[in-house]
Short mmCIF file of C-alpha atoms in Angstrom, two decimals:
data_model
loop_
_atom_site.label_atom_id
_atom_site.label_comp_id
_atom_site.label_asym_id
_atom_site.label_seq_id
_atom_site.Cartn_x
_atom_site.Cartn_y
_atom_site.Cartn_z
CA UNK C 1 -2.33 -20.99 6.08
CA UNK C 2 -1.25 -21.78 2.60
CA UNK C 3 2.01 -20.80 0.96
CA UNK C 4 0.91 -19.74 -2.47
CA UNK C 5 1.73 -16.80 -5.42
CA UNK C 6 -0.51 -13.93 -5.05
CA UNK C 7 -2.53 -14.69 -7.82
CA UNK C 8 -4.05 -12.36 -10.44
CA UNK C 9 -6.61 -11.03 -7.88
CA UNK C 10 -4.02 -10.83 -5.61
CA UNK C 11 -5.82 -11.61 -2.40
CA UNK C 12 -5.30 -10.10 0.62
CA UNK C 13 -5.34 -9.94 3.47
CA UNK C 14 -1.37 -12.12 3.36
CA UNK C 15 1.68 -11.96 5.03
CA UNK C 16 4.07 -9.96 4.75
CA UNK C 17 7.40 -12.36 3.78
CA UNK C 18 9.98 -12.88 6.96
CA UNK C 19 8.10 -11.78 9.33
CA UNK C 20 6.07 -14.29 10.86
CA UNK C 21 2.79 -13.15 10.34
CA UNK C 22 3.53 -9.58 12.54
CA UNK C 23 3.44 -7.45 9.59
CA UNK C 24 0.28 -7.84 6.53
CA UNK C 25 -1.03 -6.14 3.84
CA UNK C 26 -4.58 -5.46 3.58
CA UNK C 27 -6.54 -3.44 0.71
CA UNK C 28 -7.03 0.30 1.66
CA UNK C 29 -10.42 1.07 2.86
CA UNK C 30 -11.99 4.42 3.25
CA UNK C 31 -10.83 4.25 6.71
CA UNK C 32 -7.72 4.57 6.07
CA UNK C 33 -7.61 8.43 3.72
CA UNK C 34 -6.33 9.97 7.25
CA UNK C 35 -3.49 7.53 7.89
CA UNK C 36 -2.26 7.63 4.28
CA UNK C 37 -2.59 11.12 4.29
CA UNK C 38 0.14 11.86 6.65
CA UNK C 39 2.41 8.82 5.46
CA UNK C 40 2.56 10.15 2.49
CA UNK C 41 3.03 14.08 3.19
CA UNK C 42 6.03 12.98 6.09
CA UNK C 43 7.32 10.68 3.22
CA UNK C 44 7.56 13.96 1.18
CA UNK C 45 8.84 16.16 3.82
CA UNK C 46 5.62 18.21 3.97
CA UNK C 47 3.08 19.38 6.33
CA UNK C 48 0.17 16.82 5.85
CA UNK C 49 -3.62 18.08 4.30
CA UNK C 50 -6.44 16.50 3.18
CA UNK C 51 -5.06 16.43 0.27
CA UNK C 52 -2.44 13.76 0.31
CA UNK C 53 -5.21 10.89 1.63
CA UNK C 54 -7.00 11.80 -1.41
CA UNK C 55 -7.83 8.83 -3.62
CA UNK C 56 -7.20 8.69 -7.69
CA UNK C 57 -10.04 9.62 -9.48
CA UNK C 58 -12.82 7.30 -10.45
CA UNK C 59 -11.50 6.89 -13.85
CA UNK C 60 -7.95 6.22 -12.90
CA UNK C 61 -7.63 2.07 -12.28
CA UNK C 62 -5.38 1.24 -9.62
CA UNK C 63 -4.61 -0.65 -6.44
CA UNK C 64 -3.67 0.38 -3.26
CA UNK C 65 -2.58 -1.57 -0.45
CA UNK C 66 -1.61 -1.11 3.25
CA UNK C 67 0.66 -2.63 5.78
CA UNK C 68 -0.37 -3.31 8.82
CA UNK C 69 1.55 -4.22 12.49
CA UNK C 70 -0.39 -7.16 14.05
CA UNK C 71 1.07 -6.81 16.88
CA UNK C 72 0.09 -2.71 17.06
CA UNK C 73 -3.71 -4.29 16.65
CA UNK C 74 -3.38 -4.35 13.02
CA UNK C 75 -2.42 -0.23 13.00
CA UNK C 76 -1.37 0.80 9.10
CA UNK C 77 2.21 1.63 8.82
CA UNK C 78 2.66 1.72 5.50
CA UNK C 79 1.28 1.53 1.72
CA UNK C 80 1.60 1.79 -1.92
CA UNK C 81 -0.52 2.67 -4.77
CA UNK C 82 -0.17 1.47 -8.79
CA UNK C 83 -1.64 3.00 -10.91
CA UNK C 84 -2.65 1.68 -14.76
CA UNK C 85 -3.27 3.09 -18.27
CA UNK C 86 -6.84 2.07 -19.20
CA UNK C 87 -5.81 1.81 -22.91
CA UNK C 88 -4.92 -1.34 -25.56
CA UNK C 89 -1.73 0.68 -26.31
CA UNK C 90 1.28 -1.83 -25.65
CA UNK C 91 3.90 -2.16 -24.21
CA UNK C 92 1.62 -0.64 -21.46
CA UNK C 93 3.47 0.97 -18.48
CA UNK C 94 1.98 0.92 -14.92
CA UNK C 95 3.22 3.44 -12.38
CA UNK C 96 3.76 2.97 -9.26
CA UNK C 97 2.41 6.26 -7.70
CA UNK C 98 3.85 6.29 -3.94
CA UNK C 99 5.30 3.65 -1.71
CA UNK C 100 5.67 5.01 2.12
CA UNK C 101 6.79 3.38 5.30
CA UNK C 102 6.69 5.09 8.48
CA UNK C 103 10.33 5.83 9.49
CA UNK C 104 10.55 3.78 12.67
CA UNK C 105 9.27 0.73 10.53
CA UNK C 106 11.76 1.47 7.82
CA UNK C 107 15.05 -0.78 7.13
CA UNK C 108 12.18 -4.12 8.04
CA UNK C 109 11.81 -4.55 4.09
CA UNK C 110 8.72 -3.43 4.35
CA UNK C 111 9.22 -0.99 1.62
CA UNK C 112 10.58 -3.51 -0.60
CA UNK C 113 7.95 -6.02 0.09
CA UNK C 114 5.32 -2.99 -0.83
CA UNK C 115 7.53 -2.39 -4.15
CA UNK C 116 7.04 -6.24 -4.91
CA UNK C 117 3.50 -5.96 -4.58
CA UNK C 118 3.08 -3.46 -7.20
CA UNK C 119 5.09 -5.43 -9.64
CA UNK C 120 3.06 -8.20 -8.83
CA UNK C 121 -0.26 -6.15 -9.59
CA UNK C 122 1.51 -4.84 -12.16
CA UNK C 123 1.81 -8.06 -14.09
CA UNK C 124 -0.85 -10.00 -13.19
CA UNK C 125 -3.93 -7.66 -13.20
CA UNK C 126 -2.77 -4.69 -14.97
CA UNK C 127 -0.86 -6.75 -17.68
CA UNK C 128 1.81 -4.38 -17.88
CA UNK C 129 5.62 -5.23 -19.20
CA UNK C 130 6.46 -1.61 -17.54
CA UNK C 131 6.39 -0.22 -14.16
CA UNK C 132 7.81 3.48 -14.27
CA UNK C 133 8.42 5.36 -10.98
CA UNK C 134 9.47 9.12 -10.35
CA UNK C 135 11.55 9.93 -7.13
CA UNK C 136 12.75 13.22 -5.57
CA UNK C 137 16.44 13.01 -6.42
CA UNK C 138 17.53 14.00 -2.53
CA UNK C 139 16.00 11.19 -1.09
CA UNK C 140 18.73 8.56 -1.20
CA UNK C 141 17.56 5.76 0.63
CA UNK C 142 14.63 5.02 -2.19
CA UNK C 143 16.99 5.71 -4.96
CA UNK C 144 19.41 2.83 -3.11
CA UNK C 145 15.82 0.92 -2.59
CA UNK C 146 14.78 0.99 -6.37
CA UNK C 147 18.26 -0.04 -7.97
CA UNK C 148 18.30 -2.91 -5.66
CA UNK C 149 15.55 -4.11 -6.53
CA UNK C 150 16.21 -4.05 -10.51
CA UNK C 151 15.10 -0.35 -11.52
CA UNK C 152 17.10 2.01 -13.83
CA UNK C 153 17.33 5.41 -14.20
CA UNK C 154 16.03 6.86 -17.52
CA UNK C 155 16.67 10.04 -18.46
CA UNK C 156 14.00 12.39 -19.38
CA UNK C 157 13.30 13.27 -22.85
CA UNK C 158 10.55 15.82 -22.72
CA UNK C 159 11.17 19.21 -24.32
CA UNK C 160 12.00 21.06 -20.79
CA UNK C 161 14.48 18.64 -19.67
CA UNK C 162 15.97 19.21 -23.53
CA UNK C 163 16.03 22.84 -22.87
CA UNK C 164 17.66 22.73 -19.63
CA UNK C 165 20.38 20.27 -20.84
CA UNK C 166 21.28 22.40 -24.00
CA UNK C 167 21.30 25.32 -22.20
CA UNK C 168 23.65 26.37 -19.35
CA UNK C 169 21.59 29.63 -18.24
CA UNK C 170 18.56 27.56 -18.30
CA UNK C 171 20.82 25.26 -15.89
CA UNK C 172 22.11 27.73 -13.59
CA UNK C 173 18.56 29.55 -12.92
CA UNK C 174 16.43 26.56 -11.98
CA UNK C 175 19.54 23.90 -10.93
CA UNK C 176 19.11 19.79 -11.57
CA UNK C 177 15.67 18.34 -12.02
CA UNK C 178 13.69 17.65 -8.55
CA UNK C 179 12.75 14.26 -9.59
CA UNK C 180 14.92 11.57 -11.36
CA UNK C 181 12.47 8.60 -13.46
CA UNK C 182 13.17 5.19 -12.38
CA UNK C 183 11.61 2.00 -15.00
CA UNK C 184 11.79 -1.56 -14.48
CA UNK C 185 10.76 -4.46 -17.08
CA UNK C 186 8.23 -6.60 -15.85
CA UNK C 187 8.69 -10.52 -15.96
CA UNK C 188 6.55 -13.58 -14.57
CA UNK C 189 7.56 -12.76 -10.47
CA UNK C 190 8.04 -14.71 -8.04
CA UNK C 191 5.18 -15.39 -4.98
CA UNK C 192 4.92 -12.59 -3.25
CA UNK C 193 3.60 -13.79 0.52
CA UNK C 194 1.43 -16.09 1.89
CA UNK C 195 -2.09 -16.32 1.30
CA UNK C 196 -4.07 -16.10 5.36
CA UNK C 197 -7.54 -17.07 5.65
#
């Protein structure tokens, strides 16, 4: 077992940092659509369909990874996808589609460590200098999560949000936005976990 920095094909299976080997992350399989699935629709607050395992289309490039719990026989408890703009337009922006945790795993830094790994893709295989995030703006403890870990809140400049800014009956009928956008700058990061053969 070598200590090393992800590299640009980011292998994995690797460790998970602090943890001493319990927790990894592994590249989603097919396997895993179920599991996902209903991570991601509890993450949301919502009753869990087929729907929320789905994978981005065949067009869309990204990379999703899970986290698994060695000592649950390697049982996924979490995951996050990235997703990329297949374009030469620069500065290109990555963005990072979901990160879930299941909530007796949470407050581990698992989520963090999932965050890191998208930043990581991010920069070294997607080549993007942004990584742009949207979060429901009730769920407090990934707001707190994402300004730790360096991400600032932009506001939205799209025509609606205009509209309901300018205009207080606009304001009053549908209340605040649901989702707040969240965009980090992406340097040369730091290793990410260690490297298991």
């Amino acid at each position: 077992q070598v200590s090393t920095a992800l590299s640009a094909g980011m292998p994995v299976p690797a460790r998970v940092p602090g943890h001493g080997g319990r927790y990894r992350f592994r590249e989603y399989e097919p396997v895993d659509r179920k599991v996902l699935g209903i991570l991601r629709a509890v993450a949301h607050d919502e009753h869990p369909t087929e729907a929320w395992g789905k994978p981005p289309h065949q067009s869309i490039v990204h990379r999703t990874v899970v986290v698994t719990d060695e000592l649950e026989r390697g049982r996924v408890i979490g995951a996050a996808r990235v997703i990329s703009q297949d374009d030469t337009d620069f500065p290109r922006v990555a963005h990072l589609q979901f990160v879930c945790v299941e909530e007796d795993k949470r407050g581990n830094g698992l989520g963090s460590a999932l965050v890191r790994w998208t930043e990581t893709v991010s920069d070294e295989q997607f080549r993007a200098s942004l990584l742009e995030l949207e979060v429901d703006r009730k769920n407090t403890r990934a707001i707190a999560l994402y300004e730790k870990l360096g991400y600032q809140q932009q506001q939205e400049t799209s025509a609606a949000s205009k509209a309901w800014s300018e205009n207080p009956v606009i304001r009053r009928m549908l209340g605040p936005p649901r989702v707040l956008r969240f965009v980090k700058e992406i340097t040369r990061l730091a290793p990410l976990g260690e490297v298991t053969n």
